[in-house]
Amino acid sequence: MEKLFLFNTLSRAKEEFIPLETGKAGIYCCGPTVYNFAHIGNLRAYFFEDILKRVLLYNGYDVKHVMNITDVGHLVSDDDEGEDKMEKGASREGKTVWEIAEFYTEAFKNDIAMLNILPPTVYCKATDFIKEQIDMVKCLDDKGYTYKTNDGVYFDTQKFPEYGKLALLDIEGLEEGKRIAFSDEKKHKTDFALWKFSPKDQKRQMEWESPWGTGFPGWHIECSAMSIKFLGRHFDIHCGGVDHIPIHHTNEIAQAEACTGEKFVNYWLHGEFLIEEKGKMSKSAGEFLRLKTLVDKGYSPLDYRYFLLMTHYRKKIKFSFENLDAARNGFQNLKNRIKEIKSAAPQQSKTLTDEALKYKTKFHESINDDLNIGEGLAILWDALKDSALNDLDKVLLANEFDEILGLDLNKIEAEKPDDVPEEIIGLANKRKEAKAAKDFKLADELRQLIKEKGYELLDKKGGEFEIKPL
Ligand code: AMP
Ligand code: ZN
């Protein structure tokens, strides 16, 4: 097996990936809180995890990928204060919390499918594993890591000497600021809720009995409990966005390691943020960009995937429509180039020449160097432009690299004499996306437009279609 290097937030260094079990990789990725649609920044986090998973698969690992769906307990503030995001979403829309969760879970799955993100092996909803979460709080309680306040059961971070090792937190500095920062019954600024009590005068839509009183789990406990359930007490890789380093993942480590007494995770990987001109993209700020917003403006989801591919996951990306336009043009040029090559060499080769193998090796080295996919994309371009390579090699390389890129390059077909014009194909693809996004009004309008231009669309299974001249 080739050596694979990943940047581990725990050590702040690139380390060789050595799995716990030869040939296998267990990864846990913090999933969405399903109280609203995902914005395109959230989708960047799942895209980075998709590249990680594809690189592991490319290297021959048998990957078990677990993702949680947070449908309870994620409070608006990271300080365990404020409303539950789910209950807030439900009252905003006049629906039950359960309906909100189901609706936005489906919307999330739809978004990631449109971006060619491979679905996880296991999706686990927090509300399906309340017992496991209570058991973990009991374990921490038995070992003396907890204390009770009026509003819940808290983890006493001073009892876990390694607290903050992931974030390299300055605990003393945080403690100094504590009188200004908070004034509840928490003993230390960094302590966090394991179990919150339902308000005395109010019945929550989601609440459960526990040994400490009726209530609901703190947000962090679900990830420790469910990752251990599906991947074991000690597993290979845990990932999420960089915002998870100082609190969520720091707390996950504390709970898990305090309870099991062993190391929780070997490699922690974090994806940087997508930012806008005005700063961080956030849902609480009101208007936010969804994948569907981009589709409505005429971009394909894969234009956005190409845009994301150009930047390393540990660098910030500034989103602007100019940058997205540039990515769309680059992607269109790539598709055109591959179409030309396929048209010139319609049959497929099965083996690469030595000259092409050098490109394959370089590509593999790049992706194994902490997922340097931007360099991988540049290597594909170099190969396509290299006159020393024959067309059969180029097609084979593009198809192979697409196992990581996920741009559907293998679906590009050679030009046929009676080809339907690109414009019509573009409209039909847009309609397919509109249908996938359940925007049937737009889908009907596009079908009509295609008809006016002299073509008929015949729908097939799985959202595919055939285009015929009228
Ligand atoms: P949430 O649904 O809010 O829990 O967030 C889901 C995922 O999106 C988490 O892994 C976050 O770290 C990540 N995330 C949130 N905002 C951004 C952003 N602007 N860019 C990249 N990732 C983000
Ligand atoms: Zn998590």
Short mmCIF file of C-alpha atoms and ligand atoms in Angstrom, two decimals, residues 30-33 35 39 41-46 49 74 85 219 240-244 271-275 280-281 283, ligand 1:
data_model
loop_
_atom_site.label_atom_id
_atom_site.label_comp_id
_atom_site.label_asym_id
_atom_site.label_seq_id
_atom_site.Cartn_x
_atom_site.Cartn_y
_atom_site.Cartn_z
CA CYS A 30 -20.06 15.32 12.51
CA GLY A 31 -23.23 15.70 10.49
CA PRO A 32 -25.87 18.37 10.09
CA THR A 33 -28.21 19.85 12.66
CA TYR A 35 -33.31 22.58 11.66
CA HIS A 39 -25.71 26.44 3.23
CA GLY A 41 -20.37 26.56 3.52
CA ASN A 42 -21.72 23.51 5.39
CA LEU A 43 -21.53 21.57 2.15
CA ARG A 44 -17.83 22.37 1.89
CA ALA A 45 -17.29 20.40 5.12
CA TYR A 46 -19.04 17.31 3.71
CA GLU A 49 -14.87 14.48 4.02
CA HIS A 74 -27.92 21.53 19.86
CA LYS A 85 -32.04 24.89 17.46
CA TRP A 219 -25.13 18.30 22.07
CA GLY A 240 -15.57 18.17 11.03
CA GLY A 241 -15.19 21.87 10.39
CA VAL A 242 -12.50 23.96 12.15
CA ASP A 243 -15.17 25.53 14.34
CA HIS A 244 -15.48 22.18 16.11
CA GLY A 271 -11.84 21.49 7.09
CA GLU A 272 -11.46 25.26 6.81
CA PHE A 273 -14.36 27.59 6.22
CA LEU A 274 -15.96 28.99 3.13
CA ILE A 275 -16.27 32.70 3.70
CA LYS A 280 -18.36 33.97 7.94
CA MET A 281 -21.36 32.38 6.26
CA LYS A 283 -27.63 30.59 8.99
P1 AMP B 1 -24.14 22.58 11.42
O1 AMP B 1 -25.23 21.97 10.57
O2 AMP B 1 -24.34 24.01 11.68
O3 AMP B 1 -23.88 21.77 12.65
O4 AMP B 1 -22.79 22.51 10.56
C1 AMP B 1 -22.47 21.42 9.79
C2 AMP B 1 -21.01 21.40 9.37
O5 AMP B 1 -20.68 22.55 8.58
C3 AMP B 1 -20.01 21.43 10.53
O6 AMP B 1 -19.01 20.43 10.27
C4 AMP B 1 -19.40 22.82 10.49
O7 AMP B 1 -18.09 22.79 10.96
C5 AMP B 1 -19.46 23.13 9.02
N1 AMP B 1 -19.51 24.55 8.67
C6 AMP B 1 -20.32 25.52 9.17
N2 AMP B 1 -20.13 26.70 8.54
C7 AMP B 1 -19.17 26.48 7.60
C8 AMP B 1 -18.53 27.30 6.60
N3 AMP B 1 -18.85 28.58 6.43
N4 AMP B 1 -17.60 26.73 5.80
C9 AMP B 1 -17.27 25.43 5.95
N5 AMP B 1 -17.83 24.60 6.86
C10 AMP B 1 -18.78 25.11 7.67
#
